[in-house]
Short mmCIF file of C-alpha atoms in Angstrom, two decimals:
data_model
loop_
_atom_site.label_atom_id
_atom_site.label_comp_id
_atom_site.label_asym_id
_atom_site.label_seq_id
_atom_site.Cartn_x
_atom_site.Cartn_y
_atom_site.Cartn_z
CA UNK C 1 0.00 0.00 0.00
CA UNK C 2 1.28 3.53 -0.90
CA UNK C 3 2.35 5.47 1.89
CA UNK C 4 0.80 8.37 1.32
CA UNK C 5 -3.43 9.74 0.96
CA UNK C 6 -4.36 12.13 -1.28
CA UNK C 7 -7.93 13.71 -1.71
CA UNK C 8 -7.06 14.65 -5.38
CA UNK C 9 -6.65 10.82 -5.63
CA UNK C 10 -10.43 10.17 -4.24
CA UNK C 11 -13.77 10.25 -6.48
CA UNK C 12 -16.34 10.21 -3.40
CA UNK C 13 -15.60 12.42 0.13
CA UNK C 14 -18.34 10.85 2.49
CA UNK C 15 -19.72 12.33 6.16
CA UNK C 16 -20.78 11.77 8.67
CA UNK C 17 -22.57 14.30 10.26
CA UNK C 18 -22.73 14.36 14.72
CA UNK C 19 -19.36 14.98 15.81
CA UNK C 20 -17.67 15.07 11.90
CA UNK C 21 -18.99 18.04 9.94
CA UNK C 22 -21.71 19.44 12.70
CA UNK C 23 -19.25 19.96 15.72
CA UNK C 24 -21.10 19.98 19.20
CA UNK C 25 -19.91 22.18 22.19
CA UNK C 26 -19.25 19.30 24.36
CA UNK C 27 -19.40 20.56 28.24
CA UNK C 28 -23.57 21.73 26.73
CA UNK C 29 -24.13 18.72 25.10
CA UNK C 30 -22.58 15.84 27.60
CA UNK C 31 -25.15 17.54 30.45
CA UNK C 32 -28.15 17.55 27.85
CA UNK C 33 -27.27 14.43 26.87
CA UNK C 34 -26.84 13.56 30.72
CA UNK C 35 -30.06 15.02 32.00
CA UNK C 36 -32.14 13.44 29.01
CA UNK C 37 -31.59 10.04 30.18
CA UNK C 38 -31.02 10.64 34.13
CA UNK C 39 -34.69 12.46 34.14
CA UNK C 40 -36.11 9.24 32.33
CA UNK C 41 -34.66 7.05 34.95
CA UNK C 42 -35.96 8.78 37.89
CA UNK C 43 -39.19 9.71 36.58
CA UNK C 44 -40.76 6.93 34.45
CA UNK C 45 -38.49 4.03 36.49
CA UNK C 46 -38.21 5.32 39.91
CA UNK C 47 -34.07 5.36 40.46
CA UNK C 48 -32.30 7.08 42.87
CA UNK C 49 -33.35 10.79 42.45
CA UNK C 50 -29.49 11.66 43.40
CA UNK C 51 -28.44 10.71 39.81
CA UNK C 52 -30.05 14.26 38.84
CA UNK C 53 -27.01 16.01 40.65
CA UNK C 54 -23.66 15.71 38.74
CA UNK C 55 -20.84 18.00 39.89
CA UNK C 56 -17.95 19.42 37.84
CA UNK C 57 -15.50 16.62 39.16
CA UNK C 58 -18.23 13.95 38.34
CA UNK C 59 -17.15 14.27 34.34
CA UNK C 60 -13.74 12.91 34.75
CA UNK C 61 -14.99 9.55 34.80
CA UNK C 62 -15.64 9.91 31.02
CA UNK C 63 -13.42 8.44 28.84
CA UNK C 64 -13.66 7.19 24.96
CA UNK C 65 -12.66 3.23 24.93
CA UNK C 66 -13.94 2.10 27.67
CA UNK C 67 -16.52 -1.14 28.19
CA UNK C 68 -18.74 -1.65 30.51
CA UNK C 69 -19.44 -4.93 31.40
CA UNK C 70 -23.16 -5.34 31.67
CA UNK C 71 -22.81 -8.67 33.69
CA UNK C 72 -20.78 -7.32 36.70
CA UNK C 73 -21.24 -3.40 36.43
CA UNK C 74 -17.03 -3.12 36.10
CA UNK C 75 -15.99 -0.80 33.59
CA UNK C 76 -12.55 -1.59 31.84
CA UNK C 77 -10.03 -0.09 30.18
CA UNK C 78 -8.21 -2.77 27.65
CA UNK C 79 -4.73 -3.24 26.41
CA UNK C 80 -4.15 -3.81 22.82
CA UNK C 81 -3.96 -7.61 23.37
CA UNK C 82 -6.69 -8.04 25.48
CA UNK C 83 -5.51 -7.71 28.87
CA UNK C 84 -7.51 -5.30 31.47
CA UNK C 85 -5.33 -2.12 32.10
CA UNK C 86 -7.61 0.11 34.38
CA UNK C 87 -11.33 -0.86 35.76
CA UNK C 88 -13.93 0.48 37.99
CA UNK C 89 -17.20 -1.35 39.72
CA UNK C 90 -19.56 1.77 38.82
CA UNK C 91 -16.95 4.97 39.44
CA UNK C 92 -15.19 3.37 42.03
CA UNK C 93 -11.44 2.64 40.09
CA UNK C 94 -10.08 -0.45 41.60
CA UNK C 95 -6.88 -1.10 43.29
CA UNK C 96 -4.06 -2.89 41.18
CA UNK C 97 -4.11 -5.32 43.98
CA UNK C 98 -8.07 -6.10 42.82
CA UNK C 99 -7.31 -5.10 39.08
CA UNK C 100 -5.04 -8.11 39.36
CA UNK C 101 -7.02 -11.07 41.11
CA UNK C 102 -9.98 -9.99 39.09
CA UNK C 103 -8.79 -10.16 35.77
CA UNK C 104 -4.99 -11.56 35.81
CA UNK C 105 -2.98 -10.94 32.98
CA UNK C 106 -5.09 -12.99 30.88
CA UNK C 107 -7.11 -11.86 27.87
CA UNK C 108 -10.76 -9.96 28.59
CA UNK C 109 -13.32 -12.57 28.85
CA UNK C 110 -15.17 -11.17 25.83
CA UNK C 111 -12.22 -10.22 23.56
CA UNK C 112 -11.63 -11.20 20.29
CA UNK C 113 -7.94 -10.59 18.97
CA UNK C 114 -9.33 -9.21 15.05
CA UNK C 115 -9.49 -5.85 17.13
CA UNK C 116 -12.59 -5.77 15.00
CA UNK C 117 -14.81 -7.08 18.34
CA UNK C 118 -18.55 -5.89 18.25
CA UNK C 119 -19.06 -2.86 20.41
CA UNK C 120 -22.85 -3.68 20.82
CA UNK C 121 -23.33 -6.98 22.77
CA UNK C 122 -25.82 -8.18 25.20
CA UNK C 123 -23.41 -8.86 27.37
CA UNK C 124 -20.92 -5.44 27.43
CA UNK C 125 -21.15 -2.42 25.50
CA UNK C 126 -18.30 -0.05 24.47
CA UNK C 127 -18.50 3.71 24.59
CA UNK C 128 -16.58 5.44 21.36
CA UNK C 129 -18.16 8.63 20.88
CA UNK C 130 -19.47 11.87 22.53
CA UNK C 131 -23.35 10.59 22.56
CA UNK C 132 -22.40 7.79 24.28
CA UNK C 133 -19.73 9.24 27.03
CA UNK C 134 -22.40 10.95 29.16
CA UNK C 135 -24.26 7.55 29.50
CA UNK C 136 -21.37 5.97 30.88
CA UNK C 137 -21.42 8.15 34.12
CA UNK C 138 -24.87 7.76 34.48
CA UNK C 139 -24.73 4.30 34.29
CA UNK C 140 -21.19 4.15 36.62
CA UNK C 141 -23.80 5.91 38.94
CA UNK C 142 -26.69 3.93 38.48
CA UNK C 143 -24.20 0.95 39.28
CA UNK C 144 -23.17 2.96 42.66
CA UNK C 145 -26.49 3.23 43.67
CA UNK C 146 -27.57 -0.22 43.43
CA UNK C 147 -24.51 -1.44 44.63
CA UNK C 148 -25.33 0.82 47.78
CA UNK C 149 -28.93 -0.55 48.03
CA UNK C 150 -27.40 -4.32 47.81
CA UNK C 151 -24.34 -4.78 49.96
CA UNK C 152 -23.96 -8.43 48.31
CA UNK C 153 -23.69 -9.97 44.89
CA UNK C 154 -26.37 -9.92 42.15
CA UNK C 155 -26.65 -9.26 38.54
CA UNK C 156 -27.20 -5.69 37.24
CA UNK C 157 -30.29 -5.69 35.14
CA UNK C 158 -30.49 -1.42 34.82
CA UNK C 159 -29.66 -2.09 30.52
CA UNK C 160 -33.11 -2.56 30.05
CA UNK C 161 -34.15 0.59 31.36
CA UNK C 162 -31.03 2.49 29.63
CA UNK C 163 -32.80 0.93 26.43
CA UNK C 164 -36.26 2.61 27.12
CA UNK C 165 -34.35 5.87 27.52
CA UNK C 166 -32.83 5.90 24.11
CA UNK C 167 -36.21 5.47 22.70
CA UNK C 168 -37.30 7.70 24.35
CA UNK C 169 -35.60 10.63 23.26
CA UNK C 170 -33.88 9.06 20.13
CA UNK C 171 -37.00 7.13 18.38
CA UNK C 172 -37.53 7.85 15.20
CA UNK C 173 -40.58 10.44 15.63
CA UNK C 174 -39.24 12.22 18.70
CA UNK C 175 -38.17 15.18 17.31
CA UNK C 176 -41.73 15.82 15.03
CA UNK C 177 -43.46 14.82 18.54
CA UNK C 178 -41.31 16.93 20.62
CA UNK C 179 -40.81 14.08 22.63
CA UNK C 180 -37.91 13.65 25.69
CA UNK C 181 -35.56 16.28 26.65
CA UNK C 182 -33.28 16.57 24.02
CA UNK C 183 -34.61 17.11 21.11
CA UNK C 184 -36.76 20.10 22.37
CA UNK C 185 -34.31 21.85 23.78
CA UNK C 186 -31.63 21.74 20.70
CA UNK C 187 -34.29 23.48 18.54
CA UNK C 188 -34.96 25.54 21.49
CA UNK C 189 -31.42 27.03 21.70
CA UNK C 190 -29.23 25.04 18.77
CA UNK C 191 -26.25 27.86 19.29
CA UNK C 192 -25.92 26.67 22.99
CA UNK C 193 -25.17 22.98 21.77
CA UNK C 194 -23.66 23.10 17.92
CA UNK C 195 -20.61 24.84 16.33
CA UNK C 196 -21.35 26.70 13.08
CA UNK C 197 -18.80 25.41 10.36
CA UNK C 198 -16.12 27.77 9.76
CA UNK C 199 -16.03 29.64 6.53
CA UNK C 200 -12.87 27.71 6.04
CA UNK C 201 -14.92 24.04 5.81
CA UNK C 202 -17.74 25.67 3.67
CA UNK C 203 -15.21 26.77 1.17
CA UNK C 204 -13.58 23.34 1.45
CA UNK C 205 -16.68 21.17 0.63
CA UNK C 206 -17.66 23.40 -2.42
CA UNK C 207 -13.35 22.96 -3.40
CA UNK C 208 -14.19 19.83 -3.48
CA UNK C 209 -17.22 19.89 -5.55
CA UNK C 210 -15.65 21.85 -7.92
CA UNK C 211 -12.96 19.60 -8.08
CA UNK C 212 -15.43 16.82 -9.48
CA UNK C 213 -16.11 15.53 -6.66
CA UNK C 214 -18.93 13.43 -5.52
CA UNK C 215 -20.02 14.47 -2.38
CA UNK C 216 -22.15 12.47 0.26
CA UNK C 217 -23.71 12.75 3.90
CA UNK C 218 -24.27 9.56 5.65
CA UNK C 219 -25.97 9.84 9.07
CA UNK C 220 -27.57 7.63 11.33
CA UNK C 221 -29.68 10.73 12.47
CA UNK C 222 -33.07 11.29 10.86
CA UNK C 223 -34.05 13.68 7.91
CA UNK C 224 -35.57 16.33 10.11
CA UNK C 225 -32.86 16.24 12.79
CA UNK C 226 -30.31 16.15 10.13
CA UNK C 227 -31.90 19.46 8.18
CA UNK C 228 -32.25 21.48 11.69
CA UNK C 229 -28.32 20.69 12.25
CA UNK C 230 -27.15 21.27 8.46
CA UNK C 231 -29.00 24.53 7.94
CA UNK C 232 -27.56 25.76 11.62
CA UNK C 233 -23.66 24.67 10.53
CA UNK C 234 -23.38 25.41 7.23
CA UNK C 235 -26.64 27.38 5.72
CA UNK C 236 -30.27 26.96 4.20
CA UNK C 237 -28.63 25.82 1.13
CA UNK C 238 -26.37 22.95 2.52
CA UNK C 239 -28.53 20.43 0.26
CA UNK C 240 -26.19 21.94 -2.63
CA UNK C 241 -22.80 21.04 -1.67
CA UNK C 242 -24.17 17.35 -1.47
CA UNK C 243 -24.86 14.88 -4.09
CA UNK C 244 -26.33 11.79 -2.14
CA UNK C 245 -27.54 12.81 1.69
CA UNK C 246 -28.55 9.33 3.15
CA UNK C 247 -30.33 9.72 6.83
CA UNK C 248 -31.66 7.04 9.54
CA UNK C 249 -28.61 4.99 7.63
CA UNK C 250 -28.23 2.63 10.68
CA UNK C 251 -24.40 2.14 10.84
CA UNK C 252 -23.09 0.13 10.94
CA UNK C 253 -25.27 -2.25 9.71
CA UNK C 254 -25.21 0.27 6.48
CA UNK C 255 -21.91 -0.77 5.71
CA UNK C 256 -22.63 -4.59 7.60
CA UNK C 257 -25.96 -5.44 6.06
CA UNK C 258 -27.00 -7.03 2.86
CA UNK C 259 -29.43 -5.01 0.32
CA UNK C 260 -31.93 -7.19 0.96
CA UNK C 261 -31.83 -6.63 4.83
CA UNK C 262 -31.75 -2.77 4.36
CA UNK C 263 -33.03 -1.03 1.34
CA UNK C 264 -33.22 2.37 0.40
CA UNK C 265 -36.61 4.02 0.92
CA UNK C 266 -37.92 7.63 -0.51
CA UNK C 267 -38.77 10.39 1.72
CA UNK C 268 -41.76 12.58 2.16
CA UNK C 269 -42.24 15.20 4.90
CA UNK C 270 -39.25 13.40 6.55
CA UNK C 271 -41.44 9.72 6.82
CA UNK C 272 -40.14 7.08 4.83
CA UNK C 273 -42.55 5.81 1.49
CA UNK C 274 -41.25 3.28 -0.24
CA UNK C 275 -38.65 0.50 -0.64
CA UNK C 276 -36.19 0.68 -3.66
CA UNK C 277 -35.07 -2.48 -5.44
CA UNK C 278 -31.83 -0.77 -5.77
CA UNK C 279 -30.66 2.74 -6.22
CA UNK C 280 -30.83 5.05 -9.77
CA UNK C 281 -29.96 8.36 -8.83
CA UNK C 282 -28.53 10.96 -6.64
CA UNK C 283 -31.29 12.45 -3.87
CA UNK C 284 -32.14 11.81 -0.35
CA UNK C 285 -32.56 8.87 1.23
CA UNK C 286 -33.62 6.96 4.19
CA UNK C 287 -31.43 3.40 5.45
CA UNK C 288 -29.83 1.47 2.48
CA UNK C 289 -26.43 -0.62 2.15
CA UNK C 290 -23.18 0.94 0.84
CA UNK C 291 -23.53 -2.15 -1.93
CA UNK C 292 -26.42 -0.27 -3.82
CA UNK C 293 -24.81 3.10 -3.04
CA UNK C 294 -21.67 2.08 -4.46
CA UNK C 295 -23.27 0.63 -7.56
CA UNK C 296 -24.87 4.44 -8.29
CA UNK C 297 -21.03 5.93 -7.68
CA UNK C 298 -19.73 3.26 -10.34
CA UNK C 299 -23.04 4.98 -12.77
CA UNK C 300 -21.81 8.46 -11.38
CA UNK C 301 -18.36 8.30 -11.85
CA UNK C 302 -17.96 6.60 -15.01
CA UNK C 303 -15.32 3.94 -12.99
CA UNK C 304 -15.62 0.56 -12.16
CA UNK C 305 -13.96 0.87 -8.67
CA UNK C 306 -14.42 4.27 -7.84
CA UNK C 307 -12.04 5.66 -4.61
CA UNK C 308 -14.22 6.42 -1.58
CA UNK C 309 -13.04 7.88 1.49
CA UNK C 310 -14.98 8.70 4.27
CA UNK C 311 -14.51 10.98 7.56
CA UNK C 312 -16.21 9.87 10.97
CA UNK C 313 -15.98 10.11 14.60
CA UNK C 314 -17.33 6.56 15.56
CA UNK C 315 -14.43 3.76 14.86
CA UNK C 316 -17.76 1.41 15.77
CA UNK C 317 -19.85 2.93 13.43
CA UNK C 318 -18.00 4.49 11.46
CA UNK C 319 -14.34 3.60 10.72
CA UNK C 320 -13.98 0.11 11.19
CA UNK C 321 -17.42 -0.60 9.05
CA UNK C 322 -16.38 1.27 6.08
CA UNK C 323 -12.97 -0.42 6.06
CA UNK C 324 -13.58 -4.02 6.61
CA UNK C 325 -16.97 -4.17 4.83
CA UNK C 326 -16.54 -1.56 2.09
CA UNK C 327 -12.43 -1.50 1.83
CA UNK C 328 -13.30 2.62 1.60
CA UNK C 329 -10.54 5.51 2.88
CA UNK C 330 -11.50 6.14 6.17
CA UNK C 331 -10.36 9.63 7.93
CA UNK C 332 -11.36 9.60 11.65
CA UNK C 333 -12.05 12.94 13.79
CA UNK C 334 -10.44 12.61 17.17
CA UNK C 335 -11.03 15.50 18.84
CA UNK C 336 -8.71 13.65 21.66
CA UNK C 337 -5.74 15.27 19.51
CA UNK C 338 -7.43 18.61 20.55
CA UNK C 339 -7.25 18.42 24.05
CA UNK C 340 -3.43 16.90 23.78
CA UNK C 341 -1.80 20.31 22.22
CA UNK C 342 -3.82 23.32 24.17
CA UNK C 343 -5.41 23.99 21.28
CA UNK C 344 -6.99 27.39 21.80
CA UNK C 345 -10.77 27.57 22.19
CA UNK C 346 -12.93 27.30 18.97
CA UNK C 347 -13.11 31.12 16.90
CA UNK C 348 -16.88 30.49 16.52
CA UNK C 349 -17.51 31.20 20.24
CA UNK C 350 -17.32 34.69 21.18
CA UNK C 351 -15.58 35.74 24.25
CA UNK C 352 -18.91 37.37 25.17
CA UNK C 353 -20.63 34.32 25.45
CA UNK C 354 -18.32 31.94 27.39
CA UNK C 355 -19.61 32.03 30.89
CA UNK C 356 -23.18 32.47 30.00
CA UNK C 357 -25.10 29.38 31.05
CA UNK C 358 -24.83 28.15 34.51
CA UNK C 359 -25.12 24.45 35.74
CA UNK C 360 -22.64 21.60 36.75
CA UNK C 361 -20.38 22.30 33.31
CA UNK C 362 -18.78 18.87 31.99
CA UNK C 363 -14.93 19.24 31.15
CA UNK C 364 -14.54 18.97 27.62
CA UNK C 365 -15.00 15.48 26.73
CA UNK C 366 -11.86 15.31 24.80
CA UNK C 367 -9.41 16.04 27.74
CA UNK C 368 -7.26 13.96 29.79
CA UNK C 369 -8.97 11.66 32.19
CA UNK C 370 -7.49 11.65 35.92
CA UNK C 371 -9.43 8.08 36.80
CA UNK C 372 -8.61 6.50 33.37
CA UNK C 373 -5.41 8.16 31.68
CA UNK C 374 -4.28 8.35 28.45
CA UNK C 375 -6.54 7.36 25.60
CA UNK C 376 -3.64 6.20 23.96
CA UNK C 377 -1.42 4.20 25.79
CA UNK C 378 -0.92 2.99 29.86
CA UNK C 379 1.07 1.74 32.25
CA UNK C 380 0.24 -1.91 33.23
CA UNK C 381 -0.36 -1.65 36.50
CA UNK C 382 0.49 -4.00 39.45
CA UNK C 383 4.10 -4.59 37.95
CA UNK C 384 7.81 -3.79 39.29
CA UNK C 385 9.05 -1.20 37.25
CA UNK C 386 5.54 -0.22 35.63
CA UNK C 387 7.53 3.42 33.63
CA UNK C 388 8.60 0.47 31.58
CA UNK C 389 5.79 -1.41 30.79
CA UNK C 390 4.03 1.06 28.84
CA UNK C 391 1.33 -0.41 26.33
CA UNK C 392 -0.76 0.70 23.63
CA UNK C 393 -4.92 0.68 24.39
CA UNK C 394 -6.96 -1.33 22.12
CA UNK C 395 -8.40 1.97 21.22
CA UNK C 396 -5.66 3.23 20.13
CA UNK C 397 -4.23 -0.46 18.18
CA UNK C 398 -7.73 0.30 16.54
CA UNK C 399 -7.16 3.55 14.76
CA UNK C 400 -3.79 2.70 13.57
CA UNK C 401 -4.98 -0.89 11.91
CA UNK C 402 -8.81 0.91 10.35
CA UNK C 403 -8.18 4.31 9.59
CA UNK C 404 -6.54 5.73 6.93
CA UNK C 405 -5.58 9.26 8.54
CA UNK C 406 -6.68 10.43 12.03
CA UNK C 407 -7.57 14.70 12.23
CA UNK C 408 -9.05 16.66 15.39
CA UNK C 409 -11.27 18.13 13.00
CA UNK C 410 -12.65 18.90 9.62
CA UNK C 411 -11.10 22.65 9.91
CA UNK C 412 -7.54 21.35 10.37
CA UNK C 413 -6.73 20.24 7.19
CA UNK C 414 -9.72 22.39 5.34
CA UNK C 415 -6.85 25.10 3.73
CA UNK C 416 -4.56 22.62 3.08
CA UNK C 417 -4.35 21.39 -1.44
CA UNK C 418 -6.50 19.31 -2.63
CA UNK C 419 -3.53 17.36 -3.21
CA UNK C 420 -1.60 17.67 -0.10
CA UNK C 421 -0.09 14.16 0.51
CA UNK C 422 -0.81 13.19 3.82
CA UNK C 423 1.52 10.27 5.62
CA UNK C 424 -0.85 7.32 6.34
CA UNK C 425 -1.59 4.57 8.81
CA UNK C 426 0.01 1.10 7.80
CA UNK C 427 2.44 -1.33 9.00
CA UNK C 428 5.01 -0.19 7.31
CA UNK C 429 4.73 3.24 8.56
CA UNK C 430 5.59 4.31 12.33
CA UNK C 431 2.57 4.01 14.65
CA UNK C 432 2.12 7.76 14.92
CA UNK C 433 2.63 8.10 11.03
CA UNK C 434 -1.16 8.69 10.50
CA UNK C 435 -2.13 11.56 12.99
CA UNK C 436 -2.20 15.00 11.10
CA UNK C 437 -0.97 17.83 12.20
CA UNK C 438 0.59 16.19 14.65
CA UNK C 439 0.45 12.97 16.64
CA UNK C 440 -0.44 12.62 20.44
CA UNK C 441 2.10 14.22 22.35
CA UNK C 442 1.96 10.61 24.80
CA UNK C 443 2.69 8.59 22.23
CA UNK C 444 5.96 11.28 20.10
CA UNK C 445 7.07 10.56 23.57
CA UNK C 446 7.70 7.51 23.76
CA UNK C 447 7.67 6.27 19.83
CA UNK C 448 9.91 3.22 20.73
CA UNK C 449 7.16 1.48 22.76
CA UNK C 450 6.22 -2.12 21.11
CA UNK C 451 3.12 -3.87 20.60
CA UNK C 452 2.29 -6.81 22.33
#
């Protein structure tokens, strides 16, 4: 494989949309997000009504990469060959002592060494994006509260309920039906919560279409969700930079699926009409498989293998689909590069406005963790010597292996060419080759660590 990614060298640029081209501002969001689900619980399932206060210090418990184990309540933090590097029983970390007789040195129970492992499971469930994160305290707290109520074994059964929550506030008609917290209150006050796009990343996508691009947006949010966000970022006219929009897409069973599992259907008024056999021409869509999109980008382009790369946030739903199912570029946001270099606040918020809204602010999502350390790499505990036995997260063995570039955002490489030639992920490159500008800081620092 060539060492080097080009746009120029690409047909398609695909997006996602949450957390890829519509940025969020994360210490709003992560306590909507929070309070959505935590106001569910208390009122329709009668928890613990403490769950409804979170203090500022409460947020460091969230961390991208980490599982929960749905069996036991523990939430883990894994090597990159399966071996348990941090864990907590709700927010409560444990002791290397207990790290150790718990879990050994031996491989995670439920790992599987492809580093392609299912992130949805009825038995665990990873968090790996900024929807997810404020779940995982509220569930670490649900866990401390039941623990509390039952000072002896017994089998967490609080998923269920989590469940009801998300369709609650996420079903499909919640946001026609004003339904839940969250979708309310975003088209209450959408410049609380969302990032416009820069003028740099609007000039960029219409570069791009220029440049003969075809352009798509691929989003597991729904068609009237996905128009309030796209005419707040980038305009009332955003359905003109794209070719193909594609909403309710279901990733990654989009990428996972069969056509005859998930088929394109027409939209009306934002409801879905009917089923397509397969797919003709560009529009908007509801659900489908990247098999019959791909077949209309062969028609489009002209090519029998046209190049498709796609940027995303979610290595679950995003990254590691489009590479293992579709073999398509992938270019993954990690706003965790951010937070590594001091990067200054985003230009789109006025001074003026920083301060403005009271409450129990998260820290931005994409800083360091005190409870859970680097997102990167970690010291196995429990060992002599333990500043030597440094080891990459699976989180991090994951980018390097499905993505074909890693950026903090969309504006970071939007004034760069068209043809700039961008150093990739691969094995024959160094492990930090694929991070643009720059790599992790954690991980330039100590570049001669091995992988297990």
């Amino acid at each position: 494989m060539a060492q080097h990614f080009s746009l120029a060298a690409c047909d398609v640029v695909g997006f996602d949309l949450d957390h890829t081209l519509c940025r969020y501002n994360l210490p709003e969001s992560a306590v909507l997000i929070y309070n959505s689900f935590a106001q569910f619980l208390v009122k329709e399932k009668g928890y613990d009504k403490e769950l409804l206060t979170v203090t500022p210090e409460d947020w460091d418990f969230c961390c991208k990469g980490l599982a929960l184990d749905l069996e036991d309540g523990n939430f883990i933090k894994l090597a990159d060959n399966g071996t348990v590097l941090r864990a907590s029983h709700g927010t409560k970390m444990m002791a290397p002592e207990a790290l150790v007789e718990e879990y050994g040195r031996k491989e995670w129970k439920h790992f599987m060494s492809d580093a392609g492992m299912a992130c949805r499971s009825g038995k665990y469930y990873f968090y790996d994006n900024y929807f997810d994160l404020p779940g995982a305290l509220l569930c670490a707290r649900v866990v401390d509260s039941l623990t509390k109520q039952n000072n002896f074994f017994f089998s967490f059964d609080f998923w269920k309920d989590i469940v009801a929550g998300i369709q609650h506030n996420y079903k499909m008609s919640a946001f026609k039906e004003n339904c839940g917290i969250y979708f309310p209150e975003i088209k209450r006050d959408p410049g609380r919560y969302l990032h416009t796009c820069p003028e740099s990343v609007k000039k960029w996508l219409q570069q791009l279409k220029n440049a003969g691009k075809i352009l798509l947006l691929i989003t597991s949010s729904h068609s009237d969700y996905c128009r309030l966000l796209c005419e707040y970022i980038l305009g009332n006219d955003f359905t003109d930079l794209f070719d193909i929009v594609i909403t309710n897409a279901l990733k990654p069973g989009f990428f996972s699926h069969l056509p005859s599992q998930r088929p394109f259907w027409t939209l009306e008024n934002d409801e879905e009409q009917e089923a397509l056999p397969s797919l003709d021409k560009p529009g908007w869509y509801s659900q489908g498989n990247a098999v019959h999109l791909y077949e209309l980008l062969k028609k489009m382009t002209g090519k029998n293998e046209p190049k498709v790369v796609y940027f995303g946030d979610s290595m679950h739903s995003d990254i590691f689909p489009a590479r293992h199912y579709s073999n398509w570029e992938t270019v993954l946001i990690l706003e965790e590069l951010r937070g590594d270099r001091d990067w200054k606040p985003e230009e789109s918020e006025p001074l003026e406005k920083k301060g403005k809204y009271e409450g129990s602010k998260a820290k931005p999502l994409n800083t360091l963790s005190k409870k859970w350390g680097s997102f990167f790499i970690d010291s196995v505990s429990g060992l002599e010597n333990t500043e030597d036995s440094l080891v990459y997260t699976w989180s991090c063995k994951r980018i390097s292996t499905y993505s074909t570039i890693a950026i903090p955002s969309i504006e970071a490489i939007a004034e760069l060419p068209l043809d700039y030639k961008f150093s990739r992920f691969s094995s024959s490159n160094s492990k930090t080759a694929g991070y643009y500008p720059n790599p992790p800081l954690i991980l330039t620092n100590n570049e001669t660590l091995t992988s297990k």
